[in-house]
Each structure stands twice: as C-alpha cells, then as structure tokens.
GROMACS .gro file of N, CA and C in nm:
model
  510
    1UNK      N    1   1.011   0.582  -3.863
    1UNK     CA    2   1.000   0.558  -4.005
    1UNK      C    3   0.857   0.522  -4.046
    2UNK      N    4   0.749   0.476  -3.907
    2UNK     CA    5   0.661   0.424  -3.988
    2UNK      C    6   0.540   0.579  -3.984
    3UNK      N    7   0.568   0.665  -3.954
    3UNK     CA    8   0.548   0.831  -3.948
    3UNK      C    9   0.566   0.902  -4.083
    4UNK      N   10   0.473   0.855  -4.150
    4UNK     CA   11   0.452   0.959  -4.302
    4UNK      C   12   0.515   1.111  -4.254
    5UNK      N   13   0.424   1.155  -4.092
    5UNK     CA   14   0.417   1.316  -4.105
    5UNK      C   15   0.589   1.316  -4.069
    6UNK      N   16   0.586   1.248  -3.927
    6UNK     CA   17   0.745   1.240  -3.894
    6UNK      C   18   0.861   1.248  -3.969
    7UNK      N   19   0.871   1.174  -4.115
    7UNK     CA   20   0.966   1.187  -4.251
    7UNK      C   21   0.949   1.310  -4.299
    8UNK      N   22   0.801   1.350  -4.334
    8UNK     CA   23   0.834   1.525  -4.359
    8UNK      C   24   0.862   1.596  -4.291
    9UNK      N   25   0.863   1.572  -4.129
    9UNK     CA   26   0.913   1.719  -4.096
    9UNK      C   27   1.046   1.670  -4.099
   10UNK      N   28   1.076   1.616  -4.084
   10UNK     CA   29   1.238   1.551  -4.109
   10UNK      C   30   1.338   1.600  -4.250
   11UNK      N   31   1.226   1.584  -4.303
   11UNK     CA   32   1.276   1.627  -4.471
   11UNK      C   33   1.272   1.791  -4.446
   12UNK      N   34   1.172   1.860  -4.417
   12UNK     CA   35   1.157   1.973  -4.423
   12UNK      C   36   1.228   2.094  -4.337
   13UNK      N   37   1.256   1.958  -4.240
   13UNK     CA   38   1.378   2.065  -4.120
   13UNK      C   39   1.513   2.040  -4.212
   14UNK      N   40   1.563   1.976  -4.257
   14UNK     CA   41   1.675   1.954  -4.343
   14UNK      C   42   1.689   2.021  -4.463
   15UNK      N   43   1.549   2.065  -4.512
   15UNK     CA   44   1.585   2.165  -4.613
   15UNK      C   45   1.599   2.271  -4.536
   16UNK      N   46   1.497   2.310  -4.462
   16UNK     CA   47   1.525   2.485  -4.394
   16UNK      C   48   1.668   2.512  -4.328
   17UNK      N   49   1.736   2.358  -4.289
   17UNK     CA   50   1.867   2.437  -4.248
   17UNK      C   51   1.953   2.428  -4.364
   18UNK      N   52   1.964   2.352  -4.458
   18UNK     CA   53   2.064   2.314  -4.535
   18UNK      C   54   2.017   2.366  -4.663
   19UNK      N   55   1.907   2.433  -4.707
   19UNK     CA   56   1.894   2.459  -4.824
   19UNK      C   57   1.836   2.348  -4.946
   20UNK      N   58   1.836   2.208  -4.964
   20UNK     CA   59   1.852   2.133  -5.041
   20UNK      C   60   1.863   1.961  -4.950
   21UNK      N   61   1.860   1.886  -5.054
   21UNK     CA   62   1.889   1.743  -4.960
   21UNK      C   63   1.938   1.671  -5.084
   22UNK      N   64   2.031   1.602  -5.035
   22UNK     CA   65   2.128   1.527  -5.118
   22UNK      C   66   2.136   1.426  -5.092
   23UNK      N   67   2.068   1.334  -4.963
   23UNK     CA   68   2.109   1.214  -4.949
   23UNK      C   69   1.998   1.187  -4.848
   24UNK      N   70   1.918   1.065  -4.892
   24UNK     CA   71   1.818   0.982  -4.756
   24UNK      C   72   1.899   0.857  -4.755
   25UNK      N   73   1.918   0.854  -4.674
   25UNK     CA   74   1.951   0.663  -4.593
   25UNK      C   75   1.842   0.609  -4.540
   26UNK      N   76   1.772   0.513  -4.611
   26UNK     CA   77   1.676   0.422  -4.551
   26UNK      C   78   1.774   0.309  -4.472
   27UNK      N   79   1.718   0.290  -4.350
   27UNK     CA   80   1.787   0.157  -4.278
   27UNK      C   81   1.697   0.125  -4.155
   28UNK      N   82   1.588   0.025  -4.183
   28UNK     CA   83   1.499   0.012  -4.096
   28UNK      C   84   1.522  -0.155  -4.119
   29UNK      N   85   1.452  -0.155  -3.970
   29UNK     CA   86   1.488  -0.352  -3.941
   29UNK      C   87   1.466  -0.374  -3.812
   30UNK      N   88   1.288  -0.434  -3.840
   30UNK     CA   89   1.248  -0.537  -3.724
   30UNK      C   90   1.285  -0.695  -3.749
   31UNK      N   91   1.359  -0.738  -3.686
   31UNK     CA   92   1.365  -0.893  -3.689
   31UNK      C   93   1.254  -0.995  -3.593
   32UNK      N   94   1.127  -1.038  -3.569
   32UNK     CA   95   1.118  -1.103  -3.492
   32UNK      C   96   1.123  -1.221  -3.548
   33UNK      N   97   1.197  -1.359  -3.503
   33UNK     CA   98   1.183  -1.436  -3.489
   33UNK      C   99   1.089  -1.545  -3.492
   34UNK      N  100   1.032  -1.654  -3.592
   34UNK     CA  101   0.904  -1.713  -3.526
   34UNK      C  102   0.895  -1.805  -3.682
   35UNK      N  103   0.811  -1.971  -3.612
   35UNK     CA  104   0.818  -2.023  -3.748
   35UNK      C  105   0.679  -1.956  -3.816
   36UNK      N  106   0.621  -2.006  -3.949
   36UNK     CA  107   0.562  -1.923  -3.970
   36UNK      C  108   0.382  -1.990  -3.943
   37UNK      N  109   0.407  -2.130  -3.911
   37UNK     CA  110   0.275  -2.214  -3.844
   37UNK      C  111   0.228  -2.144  -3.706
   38UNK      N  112   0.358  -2.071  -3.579
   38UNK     CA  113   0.285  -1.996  -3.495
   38UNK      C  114   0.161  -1.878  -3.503
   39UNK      N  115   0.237  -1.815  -3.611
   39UNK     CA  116   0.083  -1.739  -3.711
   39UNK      C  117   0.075  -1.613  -3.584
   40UNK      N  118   0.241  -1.563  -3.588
   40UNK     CA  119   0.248  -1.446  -3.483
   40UNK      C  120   0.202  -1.285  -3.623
   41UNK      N  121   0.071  -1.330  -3.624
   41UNK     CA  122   0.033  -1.217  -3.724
   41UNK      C  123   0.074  -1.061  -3.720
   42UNK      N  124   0.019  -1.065  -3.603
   42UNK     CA  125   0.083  -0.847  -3.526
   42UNK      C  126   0.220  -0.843  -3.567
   43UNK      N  127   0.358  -0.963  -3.546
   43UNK     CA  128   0.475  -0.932  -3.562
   43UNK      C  129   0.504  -0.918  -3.717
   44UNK      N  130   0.440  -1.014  -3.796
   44UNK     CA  131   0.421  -1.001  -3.939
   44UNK      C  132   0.401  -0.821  -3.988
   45UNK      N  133   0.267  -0.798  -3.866
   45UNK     CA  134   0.227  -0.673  -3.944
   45UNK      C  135   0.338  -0.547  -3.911
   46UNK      N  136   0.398  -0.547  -3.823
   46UNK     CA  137   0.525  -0.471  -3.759
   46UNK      C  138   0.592  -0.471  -3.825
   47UNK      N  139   0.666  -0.624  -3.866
   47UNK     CA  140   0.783  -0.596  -3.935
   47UNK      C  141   0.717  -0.549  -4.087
   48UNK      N  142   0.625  -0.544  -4.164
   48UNK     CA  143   0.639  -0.521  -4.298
   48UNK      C  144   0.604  -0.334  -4.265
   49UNK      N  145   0.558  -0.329  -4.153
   49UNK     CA  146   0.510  -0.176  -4.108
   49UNK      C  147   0.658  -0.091  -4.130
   50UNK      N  148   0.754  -0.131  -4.053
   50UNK     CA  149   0.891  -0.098  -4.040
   50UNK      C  150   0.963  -0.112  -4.168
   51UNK      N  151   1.001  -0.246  -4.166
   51UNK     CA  152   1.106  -0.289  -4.256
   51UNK      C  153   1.066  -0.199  -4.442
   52UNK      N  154   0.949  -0.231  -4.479
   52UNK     CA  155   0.863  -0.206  -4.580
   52UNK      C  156   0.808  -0.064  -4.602
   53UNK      N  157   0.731  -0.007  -4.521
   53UNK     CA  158   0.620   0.112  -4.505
   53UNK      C  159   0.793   0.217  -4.455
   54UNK      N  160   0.869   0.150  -4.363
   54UNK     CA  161   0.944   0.310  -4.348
   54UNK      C  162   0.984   0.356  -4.481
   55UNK      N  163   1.108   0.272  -4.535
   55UNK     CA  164   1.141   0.272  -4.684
   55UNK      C  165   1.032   0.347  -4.777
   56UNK      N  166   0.918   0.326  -4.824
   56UNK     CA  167   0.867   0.376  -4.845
   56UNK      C  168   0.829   0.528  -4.823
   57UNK      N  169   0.832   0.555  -4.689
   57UNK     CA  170   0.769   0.660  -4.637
   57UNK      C  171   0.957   0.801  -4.667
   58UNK      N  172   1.042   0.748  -4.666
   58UNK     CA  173   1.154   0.780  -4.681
   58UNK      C  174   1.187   0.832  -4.815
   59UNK      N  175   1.130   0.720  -4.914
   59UNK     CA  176   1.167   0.777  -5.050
   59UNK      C  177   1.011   0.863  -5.108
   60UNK      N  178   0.947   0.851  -5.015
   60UNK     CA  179   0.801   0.942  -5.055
   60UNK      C  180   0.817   1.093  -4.986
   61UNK      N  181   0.907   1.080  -4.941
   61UNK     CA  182   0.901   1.249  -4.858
   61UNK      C  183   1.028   1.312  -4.937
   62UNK      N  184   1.134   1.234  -4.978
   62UNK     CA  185   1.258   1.274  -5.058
   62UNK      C  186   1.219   1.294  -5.261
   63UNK      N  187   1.192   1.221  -5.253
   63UNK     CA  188   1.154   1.207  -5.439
   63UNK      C  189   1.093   1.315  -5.488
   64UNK      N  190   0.981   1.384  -5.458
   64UNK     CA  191   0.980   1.499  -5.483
   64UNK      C  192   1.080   1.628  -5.491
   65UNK      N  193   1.177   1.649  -5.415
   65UNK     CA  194   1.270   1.677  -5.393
   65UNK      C  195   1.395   1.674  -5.449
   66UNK      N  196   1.427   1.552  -5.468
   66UNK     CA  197   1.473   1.549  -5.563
   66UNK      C  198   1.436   1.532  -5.708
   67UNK      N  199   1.341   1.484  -5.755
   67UNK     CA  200   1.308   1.539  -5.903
   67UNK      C  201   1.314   1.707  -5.930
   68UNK      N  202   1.292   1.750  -5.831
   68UNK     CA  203   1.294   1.925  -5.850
   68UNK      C  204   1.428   2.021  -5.860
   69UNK      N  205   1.539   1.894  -5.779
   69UNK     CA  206   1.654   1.921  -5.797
   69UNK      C  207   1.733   1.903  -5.887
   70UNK      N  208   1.661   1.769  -5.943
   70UNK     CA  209   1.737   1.713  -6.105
   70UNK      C  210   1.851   1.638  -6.031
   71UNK      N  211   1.868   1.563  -5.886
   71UNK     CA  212   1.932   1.523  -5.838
   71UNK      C  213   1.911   1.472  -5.665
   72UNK      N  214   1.988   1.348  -5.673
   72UNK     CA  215   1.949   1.332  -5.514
   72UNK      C  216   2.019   1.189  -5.511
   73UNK      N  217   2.022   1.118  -5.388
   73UNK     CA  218   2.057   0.967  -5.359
   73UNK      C  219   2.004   0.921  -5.304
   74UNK      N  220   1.922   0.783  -5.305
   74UNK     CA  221   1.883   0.734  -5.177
   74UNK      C  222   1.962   0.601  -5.185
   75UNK      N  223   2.014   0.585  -5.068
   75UNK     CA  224   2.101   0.479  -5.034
   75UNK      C  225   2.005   0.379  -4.925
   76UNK      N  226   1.941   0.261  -4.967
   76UNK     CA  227   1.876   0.164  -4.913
   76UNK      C  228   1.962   0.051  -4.855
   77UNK      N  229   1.951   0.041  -4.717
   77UNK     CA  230   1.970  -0.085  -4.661
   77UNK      C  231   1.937  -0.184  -4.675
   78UNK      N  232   1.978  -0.320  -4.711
   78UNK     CA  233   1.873  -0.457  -4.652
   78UNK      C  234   1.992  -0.558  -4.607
   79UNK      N  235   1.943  -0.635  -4.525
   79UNK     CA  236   2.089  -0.700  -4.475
   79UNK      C  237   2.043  -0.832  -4.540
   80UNK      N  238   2.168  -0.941  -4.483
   80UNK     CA  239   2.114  -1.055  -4.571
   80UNK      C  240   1.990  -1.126  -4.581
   81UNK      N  241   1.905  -1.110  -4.552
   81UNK     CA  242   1.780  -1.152  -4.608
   81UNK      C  243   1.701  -1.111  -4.725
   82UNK      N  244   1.801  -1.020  -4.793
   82UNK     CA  245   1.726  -0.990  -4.860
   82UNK      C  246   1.766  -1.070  -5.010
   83UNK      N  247   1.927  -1.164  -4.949
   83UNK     CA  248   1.926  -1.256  -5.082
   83UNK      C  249   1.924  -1.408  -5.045
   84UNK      N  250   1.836  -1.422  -4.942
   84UNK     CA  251   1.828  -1.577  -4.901
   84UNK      C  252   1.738  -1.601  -4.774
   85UNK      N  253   1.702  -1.703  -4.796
   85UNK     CA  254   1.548  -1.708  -4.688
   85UNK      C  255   1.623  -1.829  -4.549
   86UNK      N  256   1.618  -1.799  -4.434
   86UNK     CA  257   1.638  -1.850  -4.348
   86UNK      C  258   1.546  -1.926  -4.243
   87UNK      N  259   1.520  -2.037  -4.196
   87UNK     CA  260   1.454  -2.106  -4.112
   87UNK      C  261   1.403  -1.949  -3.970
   88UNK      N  262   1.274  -1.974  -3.938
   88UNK     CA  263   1.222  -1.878  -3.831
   88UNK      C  264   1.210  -1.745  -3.882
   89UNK      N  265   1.247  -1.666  -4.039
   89UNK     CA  266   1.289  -1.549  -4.088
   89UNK      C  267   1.247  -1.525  -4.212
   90UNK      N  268   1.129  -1.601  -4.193
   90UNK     CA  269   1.059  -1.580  -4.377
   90UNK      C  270   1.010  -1.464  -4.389
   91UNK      N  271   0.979  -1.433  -4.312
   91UNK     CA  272   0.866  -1.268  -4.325
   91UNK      C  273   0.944  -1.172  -4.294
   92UNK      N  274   1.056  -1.207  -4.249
   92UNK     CA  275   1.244  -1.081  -4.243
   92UNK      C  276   1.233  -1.054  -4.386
   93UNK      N  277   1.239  -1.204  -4.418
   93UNK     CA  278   1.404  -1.193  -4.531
   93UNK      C  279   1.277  -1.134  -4.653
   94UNK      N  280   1.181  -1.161  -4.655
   94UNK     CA  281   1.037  -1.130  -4.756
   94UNK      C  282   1.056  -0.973  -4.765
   95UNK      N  283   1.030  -0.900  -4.666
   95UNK     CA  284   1.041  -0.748  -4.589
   95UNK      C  285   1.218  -0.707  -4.664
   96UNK      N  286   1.315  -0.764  -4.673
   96UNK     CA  287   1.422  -0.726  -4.734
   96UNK      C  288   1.428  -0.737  -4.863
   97UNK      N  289   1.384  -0.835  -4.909
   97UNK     CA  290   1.398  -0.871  -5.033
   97UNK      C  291   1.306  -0.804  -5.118
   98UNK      N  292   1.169  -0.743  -5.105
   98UNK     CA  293   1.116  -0.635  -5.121
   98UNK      C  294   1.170  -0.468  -5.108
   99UNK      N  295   1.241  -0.471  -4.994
   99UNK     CA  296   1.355  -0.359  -5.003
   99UNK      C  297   1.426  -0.307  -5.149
  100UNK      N  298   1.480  -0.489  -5.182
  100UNK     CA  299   1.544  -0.490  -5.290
  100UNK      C  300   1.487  -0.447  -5.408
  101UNK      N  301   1.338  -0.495  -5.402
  101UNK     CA  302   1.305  -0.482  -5.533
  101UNK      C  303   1.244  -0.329  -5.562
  102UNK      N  304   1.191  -0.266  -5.429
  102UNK     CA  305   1.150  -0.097  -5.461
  102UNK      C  306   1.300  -0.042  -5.497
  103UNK      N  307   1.419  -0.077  -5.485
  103UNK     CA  308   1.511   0.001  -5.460
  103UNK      C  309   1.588  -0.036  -5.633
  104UNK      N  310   1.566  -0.146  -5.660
  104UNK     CA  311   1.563  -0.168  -5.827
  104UNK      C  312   1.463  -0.108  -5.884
  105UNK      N  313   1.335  -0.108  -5.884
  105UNK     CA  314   1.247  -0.035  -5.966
  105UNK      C  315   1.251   0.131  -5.981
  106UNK      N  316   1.312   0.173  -5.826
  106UNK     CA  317   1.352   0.298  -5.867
  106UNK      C  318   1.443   0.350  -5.906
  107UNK      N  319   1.567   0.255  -5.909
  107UNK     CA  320   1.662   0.230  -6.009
  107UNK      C  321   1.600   0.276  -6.134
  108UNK      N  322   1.554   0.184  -6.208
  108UNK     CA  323   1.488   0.219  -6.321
  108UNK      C  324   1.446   0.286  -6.412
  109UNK      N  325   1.325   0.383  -6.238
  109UNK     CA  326   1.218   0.475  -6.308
  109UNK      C  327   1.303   0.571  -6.311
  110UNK      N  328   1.408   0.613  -6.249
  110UNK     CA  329   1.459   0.781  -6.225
  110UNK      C  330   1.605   0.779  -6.254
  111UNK      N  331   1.618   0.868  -6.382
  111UNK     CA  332   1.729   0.855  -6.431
  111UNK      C  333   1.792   0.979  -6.385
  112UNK      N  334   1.755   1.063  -6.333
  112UNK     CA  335   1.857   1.159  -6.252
  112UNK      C  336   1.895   1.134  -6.111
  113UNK      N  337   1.849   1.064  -6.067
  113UNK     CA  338   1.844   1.053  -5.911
  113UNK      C  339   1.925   0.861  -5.929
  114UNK      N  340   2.001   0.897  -5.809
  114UNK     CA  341   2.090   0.757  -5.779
  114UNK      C  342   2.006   0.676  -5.701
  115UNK      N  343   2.028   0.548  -5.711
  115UNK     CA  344   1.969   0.452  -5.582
  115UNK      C  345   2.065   0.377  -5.572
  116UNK      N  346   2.133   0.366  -5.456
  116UNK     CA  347   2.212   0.220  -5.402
  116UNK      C  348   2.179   0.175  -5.279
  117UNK      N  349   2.213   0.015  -5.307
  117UNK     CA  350   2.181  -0.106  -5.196
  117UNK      C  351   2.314  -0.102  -5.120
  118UNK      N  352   2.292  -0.112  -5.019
  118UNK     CA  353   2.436  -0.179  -4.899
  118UNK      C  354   2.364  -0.318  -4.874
  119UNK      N  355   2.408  -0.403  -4.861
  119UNK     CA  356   2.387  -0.565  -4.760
  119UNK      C  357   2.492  -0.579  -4.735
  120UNK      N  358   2.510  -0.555  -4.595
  120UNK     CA  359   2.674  -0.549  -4.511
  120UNK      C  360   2.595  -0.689  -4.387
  121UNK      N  361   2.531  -0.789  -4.506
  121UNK     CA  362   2.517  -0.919  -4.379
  121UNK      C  363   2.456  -0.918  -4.260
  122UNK      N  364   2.436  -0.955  -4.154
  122UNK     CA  365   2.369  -0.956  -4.054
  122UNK      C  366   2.463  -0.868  -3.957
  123UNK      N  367   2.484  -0.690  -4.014
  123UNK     CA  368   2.580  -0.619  -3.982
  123UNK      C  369   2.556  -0.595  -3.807
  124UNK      N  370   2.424  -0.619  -3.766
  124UNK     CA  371   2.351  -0.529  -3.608
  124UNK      C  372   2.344  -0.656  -3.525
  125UNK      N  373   2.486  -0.664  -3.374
  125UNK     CA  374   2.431  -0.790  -3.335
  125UNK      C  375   2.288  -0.785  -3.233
  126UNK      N  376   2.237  -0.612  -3.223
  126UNK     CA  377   2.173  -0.654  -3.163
  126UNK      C  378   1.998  -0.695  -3.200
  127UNK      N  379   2.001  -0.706  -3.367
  127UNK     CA  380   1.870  -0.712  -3.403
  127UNK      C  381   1.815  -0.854  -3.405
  128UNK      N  382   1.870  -0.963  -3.365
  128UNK     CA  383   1.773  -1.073  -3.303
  128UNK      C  384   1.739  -1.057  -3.185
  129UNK      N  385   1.754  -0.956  -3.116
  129UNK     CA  386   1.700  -0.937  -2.967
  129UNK      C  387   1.538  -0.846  -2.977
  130UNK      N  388   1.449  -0.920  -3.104
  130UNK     CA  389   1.354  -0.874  -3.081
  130UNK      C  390   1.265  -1.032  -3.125
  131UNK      N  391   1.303  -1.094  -3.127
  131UNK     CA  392   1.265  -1.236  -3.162
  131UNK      C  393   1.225  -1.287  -3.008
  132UNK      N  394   1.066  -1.297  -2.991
  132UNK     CA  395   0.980  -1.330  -2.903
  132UNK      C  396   1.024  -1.455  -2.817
  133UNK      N  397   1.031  -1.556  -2.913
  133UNK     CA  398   1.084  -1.684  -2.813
  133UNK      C  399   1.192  -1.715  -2.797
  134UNK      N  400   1.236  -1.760  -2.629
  134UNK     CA  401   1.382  -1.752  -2.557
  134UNK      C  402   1.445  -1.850  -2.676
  135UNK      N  403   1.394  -1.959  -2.696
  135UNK     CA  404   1.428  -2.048  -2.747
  135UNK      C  405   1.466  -2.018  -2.905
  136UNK      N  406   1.425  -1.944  -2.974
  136UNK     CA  407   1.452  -1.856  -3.090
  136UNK      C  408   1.564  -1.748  -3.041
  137UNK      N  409   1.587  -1.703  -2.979
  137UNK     CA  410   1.662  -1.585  -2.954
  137UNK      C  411   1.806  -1.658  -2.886
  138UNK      N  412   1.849  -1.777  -2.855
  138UNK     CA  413   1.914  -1.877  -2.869
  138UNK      C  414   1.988  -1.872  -2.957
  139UNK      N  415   1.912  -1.971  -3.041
  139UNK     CA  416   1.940  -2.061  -3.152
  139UNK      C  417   1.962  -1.947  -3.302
  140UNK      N  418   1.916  -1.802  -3.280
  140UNK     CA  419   1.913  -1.741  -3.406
  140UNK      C  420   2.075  -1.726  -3.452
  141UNK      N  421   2.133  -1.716  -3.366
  141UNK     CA  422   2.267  -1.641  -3.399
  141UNK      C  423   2.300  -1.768  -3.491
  142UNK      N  424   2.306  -1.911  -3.439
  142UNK     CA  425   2.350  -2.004  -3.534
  142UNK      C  426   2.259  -2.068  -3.680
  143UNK      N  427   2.107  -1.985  -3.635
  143UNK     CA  428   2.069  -2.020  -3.798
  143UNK      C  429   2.112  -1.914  -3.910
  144UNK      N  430   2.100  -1.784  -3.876
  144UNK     CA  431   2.112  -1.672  -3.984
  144UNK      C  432   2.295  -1.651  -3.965
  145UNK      N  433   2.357  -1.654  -4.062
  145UNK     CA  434   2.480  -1.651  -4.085
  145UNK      C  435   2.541  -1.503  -4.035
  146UNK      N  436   2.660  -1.521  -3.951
  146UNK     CA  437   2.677  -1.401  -3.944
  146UNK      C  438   2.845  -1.346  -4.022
  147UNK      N  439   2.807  -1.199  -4.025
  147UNK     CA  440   2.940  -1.155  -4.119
  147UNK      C  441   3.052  -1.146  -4.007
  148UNK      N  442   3.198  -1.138  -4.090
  148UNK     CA  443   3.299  -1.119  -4.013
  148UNK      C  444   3.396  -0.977  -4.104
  149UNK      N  445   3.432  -0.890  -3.985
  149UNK     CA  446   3.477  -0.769  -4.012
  149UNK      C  447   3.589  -0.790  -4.020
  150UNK      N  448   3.649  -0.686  -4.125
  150UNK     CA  449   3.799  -0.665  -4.127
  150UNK      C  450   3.886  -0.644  -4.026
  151UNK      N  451   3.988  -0.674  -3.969
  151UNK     CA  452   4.049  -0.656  -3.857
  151UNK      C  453   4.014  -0.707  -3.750
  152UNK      N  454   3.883  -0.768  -3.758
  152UNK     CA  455   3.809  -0.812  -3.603
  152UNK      C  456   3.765  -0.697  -3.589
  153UNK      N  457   3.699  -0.583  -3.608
  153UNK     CA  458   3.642  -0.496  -3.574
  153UNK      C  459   3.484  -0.533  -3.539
  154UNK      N  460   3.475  -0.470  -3.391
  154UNK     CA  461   3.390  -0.490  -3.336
  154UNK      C  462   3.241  -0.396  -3.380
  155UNK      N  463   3.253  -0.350  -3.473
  155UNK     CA  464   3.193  -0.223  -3.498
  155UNK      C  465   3.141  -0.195  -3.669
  156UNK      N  466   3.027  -0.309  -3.652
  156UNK     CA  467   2.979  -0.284  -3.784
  156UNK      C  468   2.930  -0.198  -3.820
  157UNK      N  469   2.836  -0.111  -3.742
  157UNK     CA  470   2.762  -0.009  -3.777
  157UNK      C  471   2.871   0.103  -3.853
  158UNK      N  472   2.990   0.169  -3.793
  158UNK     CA  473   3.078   0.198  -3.830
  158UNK      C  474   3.112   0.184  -3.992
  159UNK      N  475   3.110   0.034  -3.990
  159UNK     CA  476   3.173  -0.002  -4.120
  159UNK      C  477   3.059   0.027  -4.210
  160UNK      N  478   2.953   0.053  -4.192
  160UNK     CA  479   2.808   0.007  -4.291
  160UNK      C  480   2.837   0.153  -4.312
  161UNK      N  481   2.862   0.271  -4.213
  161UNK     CA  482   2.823   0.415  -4.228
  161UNK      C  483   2.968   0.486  -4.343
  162UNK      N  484   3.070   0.384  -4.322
  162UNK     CA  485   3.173   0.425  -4.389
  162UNK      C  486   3.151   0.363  -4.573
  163UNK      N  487   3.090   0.251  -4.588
  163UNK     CA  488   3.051   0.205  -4.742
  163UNK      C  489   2.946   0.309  -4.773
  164UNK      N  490   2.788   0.405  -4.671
  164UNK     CA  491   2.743   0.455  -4.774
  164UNK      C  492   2.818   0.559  -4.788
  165UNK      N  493   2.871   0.660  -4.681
  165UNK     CA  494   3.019   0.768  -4.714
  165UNK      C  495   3.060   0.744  -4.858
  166UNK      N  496   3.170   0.622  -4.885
  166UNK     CA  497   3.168   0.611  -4.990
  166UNK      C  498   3.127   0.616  -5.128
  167UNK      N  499   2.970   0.555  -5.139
  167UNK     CA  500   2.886   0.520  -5.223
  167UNK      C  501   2.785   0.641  -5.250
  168UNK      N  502   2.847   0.755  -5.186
  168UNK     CA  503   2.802   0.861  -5.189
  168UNK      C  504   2.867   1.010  -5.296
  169UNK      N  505   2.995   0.913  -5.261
  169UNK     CA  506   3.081   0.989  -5.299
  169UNK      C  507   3.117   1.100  -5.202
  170UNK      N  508   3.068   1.085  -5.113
  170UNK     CA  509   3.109   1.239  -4.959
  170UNK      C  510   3.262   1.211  -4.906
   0.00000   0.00000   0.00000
C-alpha cells in the first residue's frame, strides 16, 4: 500500500481483466506499540507511511476512475482507534482517526461515488504483534479493548469481509 506504482498496476490489472472497477477496500494497519516519551520516531514514520499514505495511495489510483465512471465505492477501514485514544497508541489511534477524516471529506467532495467506514473494533488479533517491547506486547491486549463476535466466532476477518459484502451491496 505504501507503493504509489504498486496501486496502479493493481488498479490497472483490474481494469484490463474486468473492464471497470467498482470497489477499493482500503485496510491497512501498523500497530507498534510505544509510549510516546520513547520517541520511537522510524515507527511513527511507518505507521503514518502505512496506516495514512496507503489509504491515500488507494483512493489516488481509484478516483480517477471512478469520476470517469460516474460511479465507484471506496470502503475504508479504521479499527477502534480511530474513535478513542489509548495509553502506548497515540500515533495508532492519530493514523485512524485521520483515516476517518479523509474518508468524511471525501464523503463530501464526491457526490457520485460512495465512501464507507467499517470499525469492526480491534477486529485482527494478530496486529499487536508488531509492538516492539515484550513488555508492551503483554500488557496491550488488556489496554486496547477488545471486540467480541457473534456466536464466539473465532474469525473476525470473516466477519469484517462479510459487513463490506454488505455495505456494498454485492
């Protein structure tokens, strides 16, 4: 995602087989871990590289595209950080909550083209397993709240892929 060229050929192999594109799913998410006095700057610059710059790079290779179509969706991820700031996860939940707000403004600007948010919660158990210190990678599961699935289903990703299905109307 953080591959400007990589999104176009992505975009561009999807038109040559399919004719058209009807739907980008942004869903990018570095979590590292860290208070923000350690001043782990590189992980700062990663996650806004990822979390921030893919999104971007996603609705910059699609938007053209769809304005030409007079139609399109982009369905944006952000999990819960993007409506509440958590101890060790300021520069997460910052990186989501920015999610939020490109994904409202293009709300906005483009009245033919759809935008919707999913926050299906801290849906990925395995995205605190990039949080640097043992001692953070611990303790995260009990600071950032986690969601609970219908049925006990073990299988959020599942569930996240079945709400944008939905929200797609597919």
């Amino acid at each position: 995602m953080t591959s400007l060229e990589n999104m176009q050929a992505f975009v561009e192999f999807a038109k040559d087989k399919f004719g058209h594109i009807d739907v980008i799913v942004n869903n990018t998410g570095l979590m590292p871990l860290s208070k923000l006095e350690v001043l782990k700057i590189d992980e700062w610059n990663r996650m806004i590289n990822v979390n921030i710059r893919g999104v971007l790079h996603g609705i910059a290779v699609a938007l053209p595209t769809f304005k030409q179509q007079h139609s399109g969706q982009f369905v944006n991820l952000f999990l819960i950080g993007g409506h509440a700031v958590y101890p060790t996860a300021t520069v997460y939940c910052a990186t989501k909550y920015a999610v939020w707000a490109i994904s409202e403004g293009l709300r906005q600007e483009s009245t033919a083209i759809r935008v919707t948010t999913i926050s299906p919660g801290t849906a990925l158990p395995n995205l605190n397993c990039s949080a640097q210190s043992p001692m953070l990678k611990r303790r995260s599961g009990s600071q950032i709240p986690r969601t609970s699935y219908p049925g006990g289903r073990d299988r959020p990703g599942d569930l996240v892929c079945d709400q944008a299905v939905r929200r797609c109307g597919c």
